Short mmCIF file of C-alpha atoms in Angstrom, two decimals:
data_model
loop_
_atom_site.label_atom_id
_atom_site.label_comp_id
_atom_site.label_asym_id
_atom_site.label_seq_id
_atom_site.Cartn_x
_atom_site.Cartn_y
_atom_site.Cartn_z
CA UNK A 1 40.32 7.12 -15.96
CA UNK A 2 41.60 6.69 -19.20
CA UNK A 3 45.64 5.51 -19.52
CA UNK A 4 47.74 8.11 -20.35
CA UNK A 5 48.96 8.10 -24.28
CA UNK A 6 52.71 8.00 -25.39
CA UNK A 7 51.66 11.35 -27.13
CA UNK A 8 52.16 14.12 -24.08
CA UNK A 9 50.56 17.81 -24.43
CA UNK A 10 54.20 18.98 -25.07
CA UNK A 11 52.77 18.39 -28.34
CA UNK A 12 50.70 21.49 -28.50
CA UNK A 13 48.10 22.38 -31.25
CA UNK A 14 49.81 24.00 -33.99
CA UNK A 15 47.76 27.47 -34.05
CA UNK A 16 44.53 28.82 -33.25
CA UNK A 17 42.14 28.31 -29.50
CA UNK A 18 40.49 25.05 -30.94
CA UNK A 19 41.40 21.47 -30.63
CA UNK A 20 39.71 18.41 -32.37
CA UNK A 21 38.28 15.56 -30.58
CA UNK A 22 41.30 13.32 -31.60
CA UNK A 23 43.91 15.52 -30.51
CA UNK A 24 42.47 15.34 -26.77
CA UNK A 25 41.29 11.72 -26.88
CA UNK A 26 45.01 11.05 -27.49
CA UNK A 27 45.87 12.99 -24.16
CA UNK A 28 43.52 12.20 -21.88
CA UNK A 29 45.33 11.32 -18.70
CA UNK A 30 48.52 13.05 -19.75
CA UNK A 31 49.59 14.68 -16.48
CA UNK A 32 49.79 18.33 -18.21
CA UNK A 33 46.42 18.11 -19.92
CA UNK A 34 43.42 19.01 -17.68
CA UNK A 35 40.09 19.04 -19.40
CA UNK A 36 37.26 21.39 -17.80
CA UNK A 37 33.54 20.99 -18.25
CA UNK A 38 32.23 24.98 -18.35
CA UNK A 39 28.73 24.09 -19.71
CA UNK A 40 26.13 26.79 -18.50
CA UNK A 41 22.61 27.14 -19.39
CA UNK A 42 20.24 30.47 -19.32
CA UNK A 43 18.20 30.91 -16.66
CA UNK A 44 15.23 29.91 -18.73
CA UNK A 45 16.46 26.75 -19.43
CA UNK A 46 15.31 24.75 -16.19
CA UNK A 47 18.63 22.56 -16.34
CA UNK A 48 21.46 22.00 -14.01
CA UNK A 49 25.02 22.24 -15.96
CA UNK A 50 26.37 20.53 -12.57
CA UNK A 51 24.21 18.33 -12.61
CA UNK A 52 24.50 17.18 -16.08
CA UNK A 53 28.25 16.82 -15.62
CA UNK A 54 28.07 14.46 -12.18
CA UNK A 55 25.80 12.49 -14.52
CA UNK A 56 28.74 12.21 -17.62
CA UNK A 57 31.23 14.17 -18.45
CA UNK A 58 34.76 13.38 -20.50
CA UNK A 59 36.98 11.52 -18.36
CA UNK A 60 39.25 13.24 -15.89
CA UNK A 61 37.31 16.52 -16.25
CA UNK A 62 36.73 18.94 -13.17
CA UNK A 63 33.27 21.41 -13.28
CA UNK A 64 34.24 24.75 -14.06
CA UNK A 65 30.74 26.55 -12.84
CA UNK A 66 31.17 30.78 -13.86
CA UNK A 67 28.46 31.42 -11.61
CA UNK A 68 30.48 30.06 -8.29
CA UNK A 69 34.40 31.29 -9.96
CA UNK A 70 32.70 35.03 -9.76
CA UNK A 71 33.03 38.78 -8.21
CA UNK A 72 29.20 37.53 -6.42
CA UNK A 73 29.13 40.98 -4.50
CA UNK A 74 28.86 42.86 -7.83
CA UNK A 75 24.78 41.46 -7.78
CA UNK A 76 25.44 40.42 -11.91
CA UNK A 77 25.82 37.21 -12.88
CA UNK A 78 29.01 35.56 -13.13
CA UNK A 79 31.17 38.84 -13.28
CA UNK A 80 34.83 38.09 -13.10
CA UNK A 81 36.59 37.28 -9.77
CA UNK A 82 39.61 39.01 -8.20
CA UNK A 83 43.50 37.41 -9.18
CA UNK A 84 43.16 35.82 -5.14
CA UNK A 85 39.84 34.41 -6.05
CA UNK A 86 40.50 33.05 -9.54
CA UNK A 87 44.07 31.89 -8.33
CA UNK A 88 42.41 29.75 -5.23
CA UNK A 89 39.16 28.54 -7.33
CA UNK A 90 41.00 27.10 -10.00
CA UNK A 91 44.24 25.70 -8.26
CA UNK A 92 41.23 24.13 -5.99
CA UNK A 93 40.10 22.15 -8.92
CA UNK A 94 43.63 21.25 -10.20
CA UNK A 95 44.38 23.50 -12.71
CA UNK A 96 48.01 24.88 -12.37
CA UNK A 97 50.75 27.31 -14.38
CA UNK A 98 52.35 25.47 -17.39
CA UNK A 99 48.75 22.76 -17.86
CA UNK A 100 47.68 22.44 -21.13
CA UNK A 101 43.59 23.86 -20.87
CA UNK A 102 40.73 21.96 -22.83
CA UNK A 103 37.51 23.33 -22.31
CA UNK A 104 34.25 22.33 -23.24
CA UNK A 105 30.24 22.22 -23.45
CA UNK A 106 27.44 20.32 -23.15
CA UNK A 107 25.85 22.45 -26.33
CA UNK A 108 28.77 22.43 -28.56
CA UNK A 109 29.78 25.95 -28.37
CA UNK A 110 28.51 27.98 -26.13
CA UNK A 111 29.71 28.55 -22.48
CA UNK A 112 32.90 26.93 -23.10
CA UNK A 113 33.95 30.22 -25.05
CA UNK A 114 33.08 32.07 -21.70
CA UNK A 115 35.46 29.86 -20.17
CA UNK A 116 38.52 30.16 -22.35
CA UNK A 117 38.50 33.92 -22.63
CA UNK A 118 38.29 33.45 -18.65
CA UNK A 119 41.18 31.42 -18.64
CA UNK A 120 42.74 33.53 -21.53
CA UNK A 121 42.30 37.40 -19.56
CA UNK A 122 44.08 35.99 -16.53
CA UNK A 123 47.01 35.31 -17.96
CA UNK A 124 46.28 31.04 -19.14
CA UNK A 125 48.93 30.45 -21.63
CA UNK A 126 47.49 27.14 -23.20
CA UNK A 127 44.27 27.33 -23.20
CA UNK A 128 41.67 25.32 -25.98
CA UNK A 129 38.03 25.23 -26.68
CA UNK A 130 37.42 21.67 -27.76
CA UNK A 131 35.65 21.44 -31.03
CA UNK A 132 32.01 20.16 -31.47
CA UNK A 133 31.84 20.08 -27.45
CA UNK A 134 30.56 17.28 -25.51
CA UNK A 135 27.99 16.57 -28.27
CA UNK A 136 30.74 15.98 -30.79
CA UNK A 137 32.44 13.52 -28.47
CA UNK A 138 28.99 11.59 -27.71
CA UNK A 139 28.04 11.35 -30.94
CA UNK A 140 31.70 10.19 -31.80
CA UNK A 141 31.46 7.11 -28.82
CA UNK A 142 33.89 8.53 -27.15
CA UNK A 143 34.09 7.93 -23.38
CA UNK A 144 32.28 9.14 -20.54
CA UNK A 145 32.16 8.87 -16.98
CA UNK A 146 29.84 9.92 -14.13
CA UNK A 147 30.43 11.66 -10.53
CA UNK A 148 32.53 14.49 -9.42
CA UNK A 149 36.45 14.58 -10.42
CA UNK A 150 38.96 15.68 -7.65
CA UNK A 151 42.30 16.49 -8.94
CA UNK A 152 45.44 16.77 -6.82
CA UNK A 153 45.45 20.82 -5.96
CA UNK A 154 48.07 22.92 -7.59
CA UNK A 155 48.64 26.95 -7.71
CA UNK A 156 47.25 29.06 -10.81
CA UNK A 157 49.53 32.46 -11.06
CA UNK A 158 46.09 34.81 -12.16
CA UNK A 159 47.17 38.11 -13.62
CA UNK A 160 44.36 39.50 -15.00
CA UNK A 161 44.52 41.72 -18.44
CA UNK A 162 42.59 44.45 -17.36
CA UNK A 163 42.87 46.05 -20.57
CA UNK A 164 40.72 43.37 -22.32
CA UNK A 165 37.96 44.27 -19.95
CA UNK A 166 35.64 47.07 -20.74
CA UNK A 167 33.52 48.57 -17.20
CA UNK A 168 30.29 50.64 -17.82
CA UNK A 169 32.24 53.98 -18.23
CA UNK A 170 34.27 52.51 -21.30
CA UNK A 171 31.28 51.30 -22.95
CA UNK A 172 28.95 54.48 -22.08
CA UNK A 173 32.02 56.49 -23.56
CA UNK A 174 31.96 54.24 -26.54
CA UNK A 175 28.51 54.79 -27.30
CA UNK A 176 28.14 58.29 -26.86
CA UNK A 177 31.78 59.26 -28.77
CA UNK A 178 32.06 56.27 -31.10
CA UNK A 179 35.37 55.56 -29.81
CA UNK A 180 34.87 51.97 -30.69
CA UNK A 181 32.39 50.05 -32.35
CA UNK A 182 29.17 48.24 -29.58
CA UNK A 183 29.06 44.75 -30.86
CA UNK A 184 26.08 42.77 -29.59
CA UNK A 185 25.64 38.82 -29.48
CA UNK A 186 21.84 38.14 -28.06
CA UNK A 187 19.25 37.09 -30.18
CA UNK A 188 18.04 39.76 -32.84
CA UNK A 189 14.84 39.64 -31.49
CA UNK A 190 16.41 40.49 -27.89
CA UNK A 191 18.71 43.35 -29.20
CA UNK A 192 15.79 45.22 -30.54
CA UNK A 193 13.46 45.13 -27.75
CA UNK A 194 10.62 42.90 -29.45
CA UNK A 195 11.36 40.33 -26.82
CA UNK A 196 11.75 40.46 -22.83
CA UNK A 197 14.75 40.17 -21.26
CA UNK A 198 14.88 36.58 -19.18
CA UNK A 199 16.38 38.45 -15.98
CA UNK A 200 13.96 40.37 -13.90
CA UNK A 201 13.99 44.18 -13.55
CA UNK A 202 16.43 44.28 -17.10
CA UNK A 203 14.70 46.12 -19.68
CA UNK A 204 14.49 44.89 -23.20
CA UNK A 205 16.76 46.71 -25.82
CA UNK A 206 20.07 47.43 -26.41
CA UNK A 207 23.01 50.04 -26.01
CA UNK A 208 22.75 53.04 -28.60
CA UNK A 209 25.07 52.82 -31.31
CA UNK A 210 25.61 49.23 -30.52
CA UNK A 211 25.25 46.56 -33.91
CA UNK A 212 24.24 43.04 -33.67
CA UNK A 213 25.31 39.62 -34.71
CA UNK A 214 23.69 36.75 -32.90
CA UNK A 215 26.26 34.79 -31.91
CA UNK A 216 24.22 31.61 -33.70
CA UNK A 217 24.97 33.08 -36.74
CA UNK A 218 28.73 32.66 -36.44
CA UNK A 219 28.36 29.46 -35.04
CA UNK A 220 27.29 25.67 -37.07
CA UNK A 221 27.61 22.19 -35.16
CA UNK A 222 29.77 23.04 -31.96
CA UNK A 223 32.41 24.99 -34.33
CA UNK A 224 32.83 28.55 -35.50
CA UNK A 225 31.73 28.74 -39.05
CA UNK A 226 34.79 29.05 -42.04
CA UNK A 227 36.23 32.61 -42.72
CA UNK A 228 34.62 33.48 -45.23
CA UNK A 229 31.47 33.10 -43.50
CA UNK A 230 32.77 34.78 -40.45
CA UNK A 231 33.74 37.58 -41.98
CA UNK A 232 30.37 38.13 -44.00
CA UNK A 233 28.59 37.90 -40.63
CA UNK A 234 30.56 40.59 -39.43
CA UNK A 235 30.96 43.35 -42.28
CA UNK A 236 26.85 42.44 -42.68
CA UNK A 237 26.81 43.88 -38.88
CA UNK A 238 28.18 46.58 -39.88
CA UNK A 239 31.93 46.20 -38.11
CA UNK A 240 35.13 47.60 -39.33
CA UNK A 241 37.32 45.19 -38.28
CA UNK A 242 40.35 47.79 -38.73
CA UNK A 243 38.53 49.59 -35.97
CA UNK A 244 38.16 48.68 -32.25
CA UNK A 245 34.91 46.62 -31.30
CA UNK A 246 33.97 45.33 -27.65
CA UNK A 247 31.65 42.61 -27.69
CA UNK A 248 28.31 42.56 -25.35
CA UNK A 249 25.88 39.90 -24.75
CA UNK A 250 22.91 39.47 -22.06
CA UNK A 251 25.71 38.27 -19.33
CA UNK A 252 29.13 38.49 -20.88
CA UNK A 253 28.84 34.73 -22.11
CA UNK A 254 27.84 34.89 -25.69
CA UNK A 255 30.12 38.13 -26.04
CA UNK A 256 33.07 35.40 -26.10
CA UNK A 257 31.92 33.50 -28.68
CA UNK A 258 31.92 36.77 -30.98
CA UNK A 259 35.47 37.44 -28.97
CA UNK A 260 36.63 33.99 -30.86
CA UNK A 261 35.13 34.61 -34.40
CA UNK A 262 36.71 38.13 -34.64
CA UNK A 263 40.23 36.89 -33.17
CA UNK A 264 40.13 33.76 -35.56
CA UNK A 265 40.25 36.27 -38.23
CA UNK A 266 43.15 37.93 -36.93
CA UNK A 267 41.41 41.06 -35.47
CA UNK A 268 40.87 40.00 -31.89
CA UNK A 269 38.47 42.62 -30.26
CA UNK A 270 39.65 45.43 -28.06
CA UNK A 271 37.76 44.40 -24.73
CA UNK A 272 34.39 42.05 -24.16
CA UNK A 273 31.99 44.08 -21.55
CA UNK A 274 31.82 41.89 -18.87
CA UNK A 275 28.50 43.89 -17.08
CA UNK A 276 27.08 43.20 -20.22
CA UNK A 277 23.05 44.24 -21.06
CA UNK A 278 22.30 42.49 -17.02
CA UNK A 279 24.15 45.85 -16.09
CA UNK A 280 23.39 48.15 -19.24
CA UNK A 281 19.32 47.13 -18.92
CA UNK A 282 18.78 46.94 -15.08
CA UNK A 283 20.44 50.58 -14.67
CA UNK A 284 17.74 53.58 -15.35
CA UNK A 285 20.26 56.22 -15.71
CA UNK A 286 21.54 54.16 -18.56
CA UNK A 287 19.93 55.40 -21.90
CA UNK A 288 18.65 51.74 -24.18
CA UNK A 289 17.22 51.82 -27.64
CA UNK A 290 13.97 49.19 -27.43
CA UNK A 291 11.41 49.01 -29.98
CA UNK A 292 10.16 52.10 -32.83
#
């Protein structure tokens, strides 16, 4: 485990959900810092996220898997836990009020975004996506060790901000009265039906009136892309930013990624559909727009 530094996380970042690579290395150990490993890979992928982390991870960082911290009744993938749940989960793995939160990937930026707006609806107040991910930190020489971490338990107060949740019924409203503006972040290809879905039984397509920006486009080495690229991205989609949007994705993973680009531009999104297209696409009294 890496000796604490003289520099505490009193010293938080100075704005913004990102921190550099520098900023934690100086930290690491620092009894109010924990550091949390939320890689996740598509079903598709044929890898292990665990697995990956037991074999190297940052130092001092606890597994935060969003398939096992989950509502797993619901029968969608990773859906968001009760308060009680997320409360025991995460004070389980160590993470307690007042910690400073660094999370991370193993693809840069991906996941980890799932994992702070996690953090961030149930009530985290310091909570980070670490910049350029694990692969920025390898490719830096940082350290890395292997096996699980097991941090002293503490207790998580989880008060979840409904309100920057959207259910079925807000997004079916949305679509059919345009009370806010569908923002989609799967693959083009995905969006407008050309391509399968990679969950069984979920049809291909996407919700009507619903816009798309792959959430690669807003996204270059492990970082969001500069303003002014961000917000070309999104007027190109078609988004009023003046105007409410809730973000979608295949799962409600990629939807936080777009959550981050809009809110680093100072227009956070209303709510991020957590059912997502698994729930949209698997339900056939559900109207989706596929192919011409």
């Amino acid at each position: 485990m890496t000796t604490p530094s003289v520099t505490t996380a009193s010293a938080l970042p100075p704005d913004g959900r990102f921190v550099t690579t520098q900023w934690l290395a100086e930290r690491l150990g620092a009894p109010d810092v924990v550091v949390v490993d939320a890689s996740w890979h598509l079903p598709t992928a044929g890898r292990s996220a665990r697995a990956e982390y037991v074999d190297a991870h940052i130092p001092g960082a606890v597994f935060f898997d969003i398939d096992a911290v989950a509502d797993r009744s619901s029968g969608l993938p990773h859906m968001l836990p009760s308060e009680e749940a997320f409360s025991e989960a995460v004070g389980t793995l160590g993470i307690g009020d007042g910690m400073t939160i660094v999370v991370y990937d193993s693809l840069g930026l991906f996941s980890a975004a799932r994992g702070w707006w996690t953090f961030f609806v149930f009530g985290a107040a310091n909570v980070f996506v670490l910049e350029g991910g694990l692969p920025q930190w390898r490719d830096e020489g940082r350290p890395l060790e292997a096996g699980e971490v097991m941090l002293p338990p503490a207790h998580f107060t989880a008060r979840l901000d409904r309100s920057r949740v959207a259910g079925v019924e807000d997004v079916a409203q949305a679509s059919a009265a345009g009370s806010a503006q569908l923002l989609d972040a799967r693959p083009g290809e995905r969006f407008r039906g050309d391509a399968p879905d990679p969950r069984a039984g979920v049809r291909a397509g996407h919700i009507p009136g619903a816009r798309n920006l792959p959430s690669s486009d807003v996204v270059a080495n492990g970082r969001l892309r500069d303003p002014d690229q961000l917000r070309a991205a999104v007027a190109a989609a078609g988004i009023d930013t003046a105007q409410p949007v809730i973000t979608s994705c295949g799962s409600g993973v990629t939807a936080a990624i777009l959550w981050m680009a809009l809110d680093s531009l100072g227009t956070p999104p209303a709510a991020l559909y957590d059912g997502s297209w698994a729930e949209w696409g698997s339900s056939d009294r559900l109207i989706a727009i596929g192919p011409a």
